[in-house]
Amino acid sequence: MNVLVVNNGPDRSASPHSVQVTLPGGATTTGASFPSACTTSAQGTVVVCTFPPGLAALRTATVLLPVQISPTAPPHSELTGGWVHLASADDAVSPLRDVEFDIVTP
């Protein structure tokens, strides 16, 4: 799974920002995430990645998570209830701070 954070500007970020990914039921993260400083809950369902200040305007930061679907999840179904939350002192009002997502099983 890829999460892309964009600094829409107009300035370079002055504060750290964190990205929290909560996976939907039936999905867990396995293996190493990127960046390597991300922390994962014991259940493998919540990952938090913190990025340092300095993200330039119109640049991106990326979180990469290997995700495993439960073998009991029905094929071609939707795992619902996933969330991505962005927290930054630089941007307290962005309409995209909280984004819900689903995963479609193979």
PDB file of N, CA, C and O in Angstrom, residues 6-81:
ATOM      1  N   VAL A   6       1.300  15.300   0.183  1.00  0.00           N
ATOM      2  CA  VAL A   6       1.733  16.385  -0.682  1.00  0.00           C
ATOM      3  C   VAL A   6       1.728  17.698   0.101  1.00  0.00           C
ATOM      4  O   VAL A   6       0.753  18.009   0.775  1.00  0.00           O
ATOM      5  N   ASN A   7       2.815  18.438  -0.005  1.00  0.00           N
ATOM      6  CA  ASN A   7       2.855  19.787   0.539  1.00  0.00           C
ATOM      7  C   ASN A   7       2.396  20.724  -0.575  1.00  0.00           C
ATOM      8  O   ASN A   7       3.139  21.013  -1.500  1.00  0.00           O
ATOM      9  N   ASN A   8       1.166  21.195  -0.470  1.00  0.00           N
ATOM     10  CA  ASN A   8       0.611  22.078  -1.497  1.00  0.00           C
ATOM     11  C   ASN A   8       1.138  23.504  -1.408  1.00  0.00           C
ATOM     12  O   ASN A   8       0.740  24.348  -2.189  1.00  0.00           O
ATOM     13  N   GLY A   9       2.031  23.755  -0.459  1.00  0.00           N
ATOM     14  CA  GLY A   9       2.669  25.058  -0.367  1.00  0.00           C
ATOM     15  C   GLY A   9       1.813  26.073   0.362  1.00  0.00           C
ATOM     16  O   GLY A   9       0.818  25.732   0.956  1.00  0.00           O
ATOM     17  N   PRO A  10       2.212  27.279   0.370  1.00  0.00           N
ATOM     18  CA  PRO A  10       3.244  27.846  -0.492  1.00  0.00           C
ATOM     19  C   PRO A  10       4.654  27.734   0.082  1.00  0.00           C
ATOM     20  O   PRO A  10       5.620  28.083  -0.597  1.00  0.00           O
ATOM     21  N   ASP A  11       4.783  27.236   1.323  1.00  0.00           N
ATOM     22  CA  ASP A  11       6.091  27.230   1.979  1.00  0.00           C
ATOM     23  C   ASP A  11       6.569  25.819   2.270  1.00  0.00           C
ATOM     24  O   ASP A  11       5.791  24.872   2.304  1.00  0.00           O
ATOM     25  N   ARG A  12       7.856  25.701   2.553  1.00  0.00           N
ATOM     26  CA  ARG A  12       8.464  24.466   3.060  1.00  0.00           C
ATOM     27  C   ARG A  12       7.867  24.209   4.445  1.00  0.00           C
ATOM     28  O   ARG A  12       7.594  25.143   5.181  1.00  0.00           O
ATOM     29  N   SER A  13       7.664  22.939   4.796  1.00  0.00           N
ATOM     30  CA  SER A  13       7.108  22.637   6.119  1.00  0.00           C
ATOM     31  C   SER A  13       8.098  23.025   7.209  1.00  0.00           C
ATOM     32  O   SER A  13       9.293  22.783   7.093  1.00  0.00           O
ATOM     33  N   ALA A  14       7.582  23.646   8.245  1.00  0.00           N
ATOM     34  CA  ALA A  14       8.424  24.086   9.355  1.00  0.00           C
ATOM     35  C   ALA A  14       8.362  23.114  10.526  1.00  0.00           C
ATOM     36  O   ALA A  14       9.170  23.206  11.443  1.00  0.00           O
ATOM     37  N   SER A  15       7.413  22.201  10.494  1.00  0.00           N
ATOM     38  CA  SER A  15       7.202  21.260  11.593  1.00  0.00           C
ATOM     39  C   SER A  15       7.226  19.833  11.068  1.00  0.00           C
ATOM     40  O   SER A  15       6.959  19.603   9.889  1.00  0.00           O
ATOM     41  N   PRO A  16       7.481  18.882  11.949  1.00  0.00           N
ATOM     42  CA  PRO A  16       7.347  17.480  11.537  1.00  0.00           C
ATOM     43  C   PRO A  16       5.886  17.184  11.195  1.00  0.00           C
ATOM     44  O   PRO A  16       4.982  17.888  11.647  1.00  0.00           O
ATOM     45  N   HIS A  17       5.661  16.148  10.414  1.00  0.00           N
ATOM     46  CA  HIS A  17       4.298  15.682  10.181  1.00  0.00           C
ATOM     47  C   HIS A  17       4.275  14.168  10.346  1.00  0.00           C
ATOM     48  O   HIS A  17       5.263  13.491  10.091  1.00  0.00           O
ATOM     49  N   SER A  18       3.149  13.682  10.830  1.00  0.00           N
ATOM     50  CA  SER A  18       3.018  12.239  11.000  1.00  0.00           C
ATOM     51  C   SER A  18       1.834  11.737  10.197  1.00  0.00           C
ATOM     52  O   SER A  18       0.841  12.438  10.005  1.00  0.00           O
ATOM     53  N   VAL A  19       1.976  10.523   9.741  1.00  0.00           N
ATOM     54  CA  VAL A  19       0.944   9.843   8.971  1.00  0.00           C
ATOM     55  C   VAL A  19       0.582   8.585   9.746  1.00  0.00           C
ATOM     56  O   VAL A  19       1.453   7.771  10.044  1.00  0.00           O
ATOM     57  N   GLN A  20      -0.698   8.478  10.087  1.00  0.00           N
ATOM     58  CA  GLN A  20      -1.170   7.270  10.764  1.00  0.00           C
ATOM     59  C   GLN A  20      -2.095   6.530   9.815  1.00  0.00           C
ATOM     60  O   GLN A  20      -3.055   7.098   9.303  1.00  0.00           O
ATOM     61  N   VAL A  21      -1.768   5.273   9.563  1.00  0.00           N
ATOM     62  CA  VAL A  21      -2.583   4.426   8.695  1.00  0.00           C
ATOM     63  C   VAL A  21      -3.237   3.361   9.570  1.00  0.00           C
ATOM     64  O   VAL A  21      -2.542   2.625  10.273  1.00  0.00           O
ATOM     65  N   THR A  22      -4.560   3.322   9.539  1.00  0.00           N
ATOM     66  CA  THR A  22      -5.319   2.283  10.224  1.00  0.00           C
ATOM     67  C   THR A  22      -5.914   1.395   9.147  1.00  0.00           C
ATOM     68  O   THR A  22      -6.730   1.854   8.337  1.00  0.00           O
ATOM     69  N   LEU A  23      -5.458   0.158   9.110  1.00  0.00           N
ATOM     70  CA  LEU A  23      -5.916  -0.766   8.060  1.00  0.00           C
ATOM     71  C   LEU A  23      -7.315  -1.281   8.379  1.00  0.00           C
ATOM     72  O   LEU A  23      -7.685  -1.416   9.555  1.00  0.00           O
ATOM     73  N   PRO A  24      -8.096  -1.585   7.360  1.00  0.00           N
ATOM     74  CA  PRO A  24      -9.428  -2.142   7.603  1.00  0.00           C
ATOM     75  C   PRO A  24      -9.325  -3.556   8.172  1.00  0.00           C
ATOM     76  O   PRO A  24      -8.286  -4.217   8.037  1.00  0.00           O
ATOM     77  N   GLY A  25     -10.399  -3.997   8.814  1.00  0.00           N
ATOM     78  CA  GLY A  25     -10.447  -5.357   9.325  1.00  0.00           C
ATOM     79  C   GLY A  25     -10.161  -6.359   8.223  1.00  0.00           C
ATOM     80  O   GLY A  25     -10.616  -6.185   7.089  1.00  0.00           O
ATOM     81  N   GLY A  26      -9.386  -7.373   8.524  1.00  0.00           N
ATOM     82  CA  GLY A  26      -9.020  -8.376   7.534  1.00  0.00           C
ATOM     83  C   GLY A  26      -7.714  -8.079   6.820  1.00  0.00           C
ATOM     84  O   GLY A  26      -7.295  -8.824   5.950  1.00  0.00           O
ATOM     85  N   ALA A  27      -7.065  -6.956   7.188  1.00  0.00           N
ATOM     86  CA  ALA A  27      -5.772  -6.600   6.578  1.00  0.00           C
ATOM     87  C   ALA A  27      -4.781  -6.274   7.684  1.00  0.00           C
ATOM     88  O   ALA A  27      -5.134  -5.667   8.694  1.00  0.00           O
ATOM     89  N   THR A  28      -3.550  -6.699   7.501  1.00  0.00           N
ATOM     90  CA  THR A  28      -2.468  -6.375   8.429  1.00  0.00           C
ATOM     91  C   THR A  28      -1.229  -6.022   7.621  1.00  0.00           C
ATOM     92  O   THR A  28      -1.095  -6.422   6.468  1.00  0.00           O
ATOM     93  N   THR A  29      -0.348  -5.268   8.243  1.00  0.00           N
ATOM     94  CA  THR A  29       0.920  -4.986   7.588  1.00  0.00           C
ATOM     95  C   THR A  29       1.933  -6.030   8.029  1.00  0.00           C
ATOM     96  O   THR A  29       1.929  -6.478   9.171  1.00  0.00           O
ATOM     97  N   THR A  30       2.751  -6.443   7.095  1.00  0.00           N
ATOM     98  CA  THR A  30       3.753  -7.466   7.380  1.00  0.00           C
ATOM     99  C   THR A  30       5.085  -7.019   6.803  1.00  0.00           C
ATOM    100  O   THR A  30       5.130  -6.385   5.758  1.00  0.00           O
ATOM    101  N   GLY A  31       6.141  -7.323   7.472  1.00  0.00           N
ATOM    102  CA  GLY A  31       7.453  -6.972   6.946  1.00  0.00           C
ATOM    103  C   GLY A  31       7.799  -5.524   7.191  1.00  0.00           C
ATOM    104  O   GLY A  31       7.142  -4.805   7.936  1.00  0.00           O
ATOM    105  N   ALA A  32       8.838  -5.078   6.527  1.00  0.00           N
ATOM    106  CA  ALA A  32       9.373  -3.741   6.734  1.00  0.00           C
ATOM    107  C   ALA A  32       8.560  -2.700   5.971  1.00  0.00           C
ATOM    108  O   ALA A  32       8.193  -2.899   4.828  1.00  0.00           O
ATOM    109  N   SER A  33       8.286  -1.598   6.662  1.00  0.00           N
ATOM    110  CA  SER A  33       7.614  -0.476   6.012  1.00  0.00           C
ATOM    111  C   SER A  33       8.653   0.570   5.637  1.00  0.00           C
ATOM    112  O   SER A  33       9.811   0.492   6.036  1.00  0.00           O
ATOM    113  N   PHE A  34       8.219   1.535   4.860  1.00  0.00           N
ATOM    114  CA  PHE A  34       9.097   2.639   4.494  1.00  0.00           C
ATOM    115  C   PHE A  34       8.375   3.925   4.828  1.00  0.00           C
ATOM    116  O   PHE A  34       7.213   4.065   4.469  1.00  0.00           O
ATOM    117  N   PRO A  35       9.014   4.837   5.508  1.00  0.00           N
ATOM    118  CA  PRO A  35      10.399   4.797   5.962  1.00  0.00           C
ATOM    119  C   PRO A  35      10.579   3.820   7.119  1.00  0.00           C
ATOM    120  O   PRO A  35       9.616   3.433   7.765  1.00  0.00           O
ATOM    121  N   SER A  36      11.793   3.440   7.360  1.00  0.00           N
ATOM    122  CA  SER A  36      12.077   2.409   8.362  1.00  0.00           C
ATOM    123  C   SER A  36      11.770   2.857   9.782  1.00  0.00           C
ATOM    124  O   SER A  36      11.642   2.021  10.673  1.00  0.00           O
ATOM    125  N   ALA A  37      11.621   4.151  10.020  1.00  0.00           N
ATOM    126  CA  ALA A  37      11.334   4.650  11.368  1.00  0.00           C
ATOM    127  C   ALA A  37       9.858   4.537  11.740  1.00  0.00           C
ATOM    128  O   ALA A  37       9.472   4.920  12.833  1.00  0.00           O
ATOM    129  N   CYS A  38       9.022   4.005  10.867  1.00  0.00           N
ATOM    130  CA  CYS A  38       7.601   3.836  11.182  1.00  0.00           C
ATOM    131  C   CYS A  38       7.446   2.842  12.327  1.00  0.00           C
ATOM    132  O   CYS A  38       8.245   1.917  12.471  1.00  0.00           O
ATOM    133  N   THR A  39       6.412   3.053  13.132  1.00  0.00           N
ATOM    134  CA  THR A  39       6.103   2.104  14.197  1.00  0.00           C
ATOM    135  C   THR A  39       4.779   1.415  13.866  1.00  0.00           C
ATOM    136  O   THR A  39       3.882   2.031  13.289  1.00  0.00           O
ATOM    137  N   THR A  40       4.701   0.142  14.229  1.00  0.00           N
ATOM    138  CA  THR A  40       3.524  -0.664  13.917  1.00  0.00           C
ATOM    139  C   THR A  40       2.949  -1.224  15.205  1.00  0.00           C
ATOM    140  O   THR A  40       3.699  -1.678  16.072  1.00  0.00           O
ATOM    141  N   SER A  41       1.626  -1.217  15.321  1.00  0.00           N
ATOM    142  CA  SER A  41       0.971  -1.785  16.498  1.00  0.00           C
ATOM    143  C   SER A  41       1.246  -3.288  16.556  1.00  0.00           C
ATOM    144  O   SER A  41       1.575  -3.913  15.540  1.00  0.00           O
ATOM    145  N   ALA A  42       1.095  -3.855  17.732  1.00  0.00           N
ATOM    146  CA  ALA A  42       1.351  -5.289  17.920  1.00  0.00           C
ATOM    147  C   ALA A  42       0.447  -6.136  17.019  1.00  0.00           C
ATOM    148  O   ALA A  42       0.849  -7.211  16.574  1.00  0.00           O
ATOM    149  N   GLN A  43      -0.750  -5.649  16.727  1.00  0.00           N
ATOM    150  CA  GLN A  43      -1.682  -6.393  15.884  1.00  0.00           C
ATOM    151  C   GLN A  43      -1.383  -6.213  14.393  1.00  0.00           C
ATOM    152  O   GLN A  43      -1.967  -6.891  13.556  1.00  0.00           O
ATOM    153  N   GLY A  44      -0.504  -5.251  14.050  1.00  0.00           N
ATOM    154  CA  GLY A  44      -0.172  -5.004  12.652  1.00  0.00           C
ATOM    155  C   GLY A  44      -1.248  -4.254  11.896  1.00  0.00           C
ATOM    156  O   GLY A  44      -1.278  -4.278  10.670  1.00  0.00           O
ATOM    157  N   THR A  45      -2.117  -3.557  12.621  1.00  0.00           N
ATOM    158  CA  THR A  45      -3.229  -2.874  11.962  1.00  0.00           C
ATOM    159  C   THR A  45      -3.094  -1.353  11.948  1.00  0.00           C
ATOM    160  O   THR A  45      -3.823  -0.687  11.215  1.00  0.00           O
ATOM    161  N   VAL A  46      -2.192  -0.799  12.758  1.00  0.00           N
ATOM    162  CA  VAL A  46      -1.985   0.648  12.800  1.00  0.00           C
ATOM    163  C   VAL A  46      -0.493   0.926  12.644  1.00  0.00           C
ATOM    164  O   VAL A  46       0.327   0.351  13.354  1.00  0.00           O
ATOM    165  N   VAL A  47      -0.168   1.818  11.705  1.00  0.00           N
ATOM    166  CA  VAL A  47       1.222   2.202  11.463  1.00  0.00           C
ATOM    167  C   VAL A  47       1.303   3.716  11.555  1.00  0.00           C
ATOM    168  O   VAL A  47       0.454   4.424  11.005  1.00  0.00           O
ATOM    169  N   VAL A  48       2.331   4.216  12.265  1.00  0.00           N
ATOM    170  CA  VAL A  48       2.550   5.654  12.373  1.00  0.00           C
ATOM    171  C   VAL A  48       3.956   5.956  11.860  1.00  0.00           C
ATOM    172  O   VAL A  48       4.934   5.351  12.305  1.00  0.00           O
ATOM    173  N   CYS A  49       4.036   6.897  10.921  1.00  0.00           N
ATOM    174  CA  CYS A  49       5.310   7.322  10.345  1.00  0.00           C
ATOM    175  C   CYS A  49       5.443   8.827  10.556  1.00  0.00           C
ATOM    176  O   CYS A  49       4.521   9.579  10.230  1.00  0.00           O
ATOM    177  N   THR A  50       6.579   9.251  11.086  1.00  0.00           N
ATOM    178  CA  THR A  50       6.818  10.666  11.316  1.00  0.00           C
ATOM    179  C   THR A  50       7.945  11.137  10.413  1.00  0.00           C
ATOM    180  O   THR A  50       8.988  10.497  10.326  1.00  0.00           O
ATOM    181  N   PHE A  51       7.687  12.254   9.757  1.00  0.00           N
ATOM    182  CA  PHE A  51       8.652  12.851   8.835  1.00  0.00           C
ATOM    183  C   PHE A  51       9.179  14.147   9.440  1.00  0.00           C
ATOM    184  O   PHE A  51       8.426  14.889  10.071  1.00  0.00           O
ATOM    185  N   PRO A  52      10.452  14.456   9.240  1.00  0.00           N
ATOM    186  CA  PRO A  52      11.028  15.677   9.801  1.00  0.00           C
ATOM    187  C   PRO A  52      10.507  16.917   9.077  1.00  0.00           C
ATOM    188  O   PRO A  52       9.938  16.816   7.984  1.00  0.00           O
ATOM    189  N   PRO A  53      10.710  18.096   9.667  1.00  0.00           N
ATOM    190  CA  PRO A  53      10.357  19.321   8.957  1.00  0.00           C
ATOM    191  C   PRO A  53      11.199  19.447   7.695  1.00  0.00           C
ATOM    192  O   PRO A  53      12.217  18.778   7.545  1.00  0.00           O
ATOM    193  N   GLY A  54      10.746  20.313   6.811  1.00  0.00           N
ATOM    194  CA  GLY A  54      11.551  20.601   5.634  1.00  0.00           C
ATOM    195  C   GLY A  54      11.005  20.087   4.327  1.00  0.00           C
ATOM    196  O   GLY A  54      11.673  20.188   3.302  1.00  0.00           O
ATOM    197  N   LEU A  55       9.758  19.540   4.323  1.00  0.00           N
ATOM    198  CA  LEU A  55       9.187  19.089   3.060  1.00  0.00           C
ATOM    199  C   LEU A  55       8.903  20.328   2.209  1.00  0.00           C
ATOM    200  O   LEU A  55       8.121  21.201   2.578  1.00  0.00           O
ATOM    201  N   ALA A  56       9.566  20.411   1.070  1.00  0.00           N
ATOM    202  CA  ALA A  56       9.454  21.581   0.205  1.00  0.00           C
ATOM    203  C   ALA A  56       8.055  21.702  -0.390  1.00  0.00           C
ATOM    204  O   ALA A  56       7.350  20.703  -0.567  1.00  0.00           O
ATOM    205  N   ALA A  57       7.671  22.919  -0.697  1.00  0.00           N
ATOM    206  CA  ALA A  57       6.387  23.158  -1.356  1.00  0.00           C
ATOM    207  C   ALA A  57       6.327  22.384  -2.663  1.00  0.00           C
ATOM    208  O   ALA A  57       7.311  22.282  -3.393  1.00  0.00           O
ATOM    209  N   LEU A  58       5.175  21.796  -2.911  1.00  0.00           N
ATOM    210  CA  LEU A  58       4.889  21.006  -4.116  1.00  0.00           C
ATOM    211  C   LEU A  58       5.713  19.725  -4.197  1.00  0.00           C
ATOM    212  O   LEU A  58       5.859  19.144  -5.270  1.00  0.00           O
ATOM    213  N   ARG A  59       6.210  19.249  -3.075  1.00  0.00           N
ATOM    214  CA  ARG A  59       6.930  17.968  -2.990  1.00  0.00           C
ATOM    215  C   ARG A  59       6.091  16.974  -2.198  1.00  0.00           C
ATOM    216  O   ARG A  59       5.122  17.332  -1.540  1.00  0.00           O
ATOM    217  N   THR A  60       6.509  15.707  -2.249  1.00  0.00           N
ATOM    218  CA  THR A  60       5.749  14.656  -1.594  1.00  0.00           C
ATOM    219  C   THR A  60       6.609  13.855  -0.626  1.00  0.00           C
ATOM    220  O   THR A  60       7.830  13.824  -0.736  1.00  0.00           O
ATOM    221  N   ALA A  61       5.918  13.216   0.309  1.00  0.00           N
ATOM    222  CA  ALA A  61       6.523  12.218   1.189  1.00  0.00           C
ATOM    223  C   ALA A  61       5.700  10.945   0.998  1.00  0.00           C
ATOM    224  O   ALA A  61       4.480  11.004   0.830  1.00  0.00           O
ATOM    225  N   THR A  62       6.354   9.798   1.012  1.00  0.00           N
ATOM    226  CA  THR A  62       5.683   8.537   0.722  1.00  0.00           C
ATOM    227  C   THR A  62       5.831   7.559   1.875  1.00  0.00           C
ATOM    228  O   THR A  62       6.907   7.439   2.463  1.00  0.00           O
ATOM    229  N   VAL A  63       4.742   6.861   2.172  1.00  0.00           N
ATOM    230  CA  VAL A  63       4.749   5.738   3.111  1.00  0.00           C
ATOM    231  C   VAL A  63       4.437   4.498   2.291  1.00  0.00           C
ATOM    232  O   VAL A  63       3.474   4.480   1.518  1.00  0.00           O
ATOM    233  N   LEU A  64       5.250   3.466   2.430  1.00  0.00           N
ATOM    234  CA  LEU A  64       5.030   2.188   1.742  1.00  0.00           C
ATOM    235  C   LEU A  64       4.807   1.110   2.795  1.00  0.00           C
ATOM    236  O   LEU A  64       5.663   0.917   3.673  1.00  0.00           O
ATOM    237  N   LEU A  65       3.686   0.420   2.697  1.00  0.00           N
ATOM    238  CA  LEU A  65       3.349  -0.633   3.658  1.00  0.00           C
ATOM    239  C   LEU A  65       3.046  -1.934   2.925  1.00  0.00           C
ATOM    240  O   LEU A  65       2.165  -1.968   2.067  1.00  0.00           O
ATOM    241  N   PRO A  66       3.755  -3.005   3.278  1.00  0.00           N
ATOM    242  CA  PRO A  66       3.360  -4.306   2.746  1.00  0.00           C
ATOM    243  C   PRO A  66       2.112  -4.767   3.498  1.00  0.00           C
ATOM    244  O   PRO A  66       2.094  -4.782   4.732  1.00  0.00           O
ATOM    245  N   VAL A  67       1.061  -5.079   2.774  1.00  0.00           N
ATOM    246  CA  VAL A  67      -0.209  -5.447   3.397  1.00  0.00           C
ATOM    247  C   VAL A  67      -0.567  -6.876   3.028  1.00  0.00           C
ATOM    248  O   VAL A  67      -0.445  -7.281   1.870  1.00  0.00           O
ATOM    249  N   GLN A  68      -1.005  -7.613   4.043  1.00  0.00           N
ATOM    250  CA  GLN A  68      -1.448  -8.990   3.830  1.00  0.00           C
ATOM    251  C   GLN A  68      -2.940  -9.065   4.118  1.00  0.00           C
ATOM    252  O   GLN A  68      -3.413  -8.559   5.137  1.00  0.00           O
ATOM    253  N   ILE A  69      -3.656  -9.708   3.222  1.00  0.00           N
ATOM    254  CA  ILE A  69      -5.092  -9.911   3.382  1.00  0.00           C
ATOM    255  C   ILE A  69      -5.304 -11.247   4.088  1.00  0.00           C
ATOM    256  O   ILE A  69      -4.656 -12.249   3.763  1.00  0.00           O
ATOM    257  N   SER A  70      -6.219 -11.266   5.045  1.00  0.00           N
ATOM    258  CA  SER A  70      -6.524 -12.495   5.767  1.00  0.00           C
ATOM    259  C   SER A  70      -6.979 -13.581   4.797  1.00  0.00           C
ATOM    260  O   SER A  70      -7.762 -13.311   3.884  1.00  0.00           O
ATOM    261  N   PRO A  71      -6.509 -14.818   4.990  1.00  0.00           N
ATOM    262  CA  PRO A  71      -6.943 -15.900   4.111  1.00  0.00           C
ATOM    263  C   PRO A  71      -8.438 -16.200   4.237  1.00  0.00           C
ATOM    264  O   PRO A  71      -9.016 -16.845   3.379  1.00  0.00           O
ATOM    265  N   THR A  72      -9.077 -15.707   5.306  1.00  0.00           N
ATOM    266  CA  THR A  72     -10.515 -15.935   5.471  1.00  0.00           C
ATOM    267  C   THR A  72     -11.358 -14.844   4.808  1.00  0.00           C
ATOM    268  O   THR A  72     -12.583 -14.956   4.779  1.00  0.00           O
ATOM    269  N   ALA A  73     -10.711 -13.807   4.272  1.00  0.00           N
ATOM    270  CA  ALA A  73     -11.468 -12.750   3.587  1.00  0.00           C
ATOM    271  C   ALA A  73     -12.023 -13.305   2.271  1.00  0.00           C
ATOM    272  O   ALA A  73     -11.298 -13.933   1.510  1.00  0.00           O
ATOM    273  N   PRO A  74     -13.296 -13.065   2.016  1.00  0.00           N
ATOM    274  CA  PRO A  74     -13.877 -13.573   0.768  1.00  0.00           C
ATOM    275  C   PRO A  74     -13.228 -12.928  -0.452  1.00  0.00           C
ATOM    276  O   PRO A  74     -12.903 -11.745  -0.426  1.00  0.00           O
ATOM    277  N   PRO A  75     -13.034 -13.688  -1.520  1.00  0.00           N
ATOM    278  CA  PRO A  75     -12.472 -13.108  -2.740  1.00  0.00           C
ATOM    279  C   PRO A  75     -13.396 -12.036  -3.323  1.00  0.00           C
ATOM    280  O   PRO A  75     -14.605 -12.127  -3.205  1.00  0.00           O
ATOM    281  N   HIS A  76     -12.789 -11.033  -3.922  1.00  0.00           N
ATOM    282  CA  HIS A  76     -13.501  -9.960  -4.620  1.00  0.00           C
ATOM    283  C   HIS A  76     -14.470  -9.212  -3.703  1.00  0.00           C
ATOM    284  O   HIS A  76     -15.538  -8.789  -4.129  1.00  0.00           O
ATOM    285  N   SER A  77     -14.071  -9.066  -2.441  1.00  0.00           N
ATOM    286  CA  SER A  77     -14.904  -8.323  -1.502  1.00  0.00           C
ATOM    287  C   SER A  77     -14.159  -7.062  -1.064  1.00  0.00           C
ATOM    288  O   SER A  77     -12.978  -6.892  -1.361  1.00  0.00           O
ATOM    289  N   GLU A  78     -14.867  -6.176  -0.382  1.00  0.00           N
ATOM    290  CA  GLU A  78     -14.253  -4.949   0.112  1.00  0.00           C
ATOM    291  C   GLU A  78     -14.021  -5.047   1.606  1.00  0.00           C
ATOM    292  O   GLU A  78     -14.931  -5.371   2.361  1.00  0.00           O
ATOM    293  N   LEU A  79     -12.784  -4.766   1.999  1.00  0.00           N
ATOM    294  CA  LEU A  79     -12.465  -4.612   3.409  1.00  0.00           C
ATOM    295  C   LEU A  79     -12.602  -3.122   3.689  1.00  0.00           C
ATOM    296  O   LEU A  79     -11.876  -2.301   3.122  1.00  0.00           O
ATOM    297  N   THR A  80     -13.560  -2.757   4.523  1.00  0.00           N
ATOM    298  CA  THR A  80     -13.882  -1.348   4.733  1.00  0.00           C
ATOM    299  C   THR A  80     -13.371  -0.859   6.085  1.00  0.00           C
ATOM    300  O   THR A  80     -13.076  -1.649   6.976  1.00  0.00           O
ATOM    301  N   GLY A  81     -13.302   0.447   6.209  1.00  0.00           N
ATOM    302  CA  GLY A  81     -12.960   1.053   7.491  1.00  0.00           C
ATOM    303  C   GLY A  81     -11.508   1.448   7.637  1.00  0.00           C
ATOM    304  O   GLY A  81     -11.060   1.746   8.741  1.00  0.00           O
TER     305      GLY A  81
END
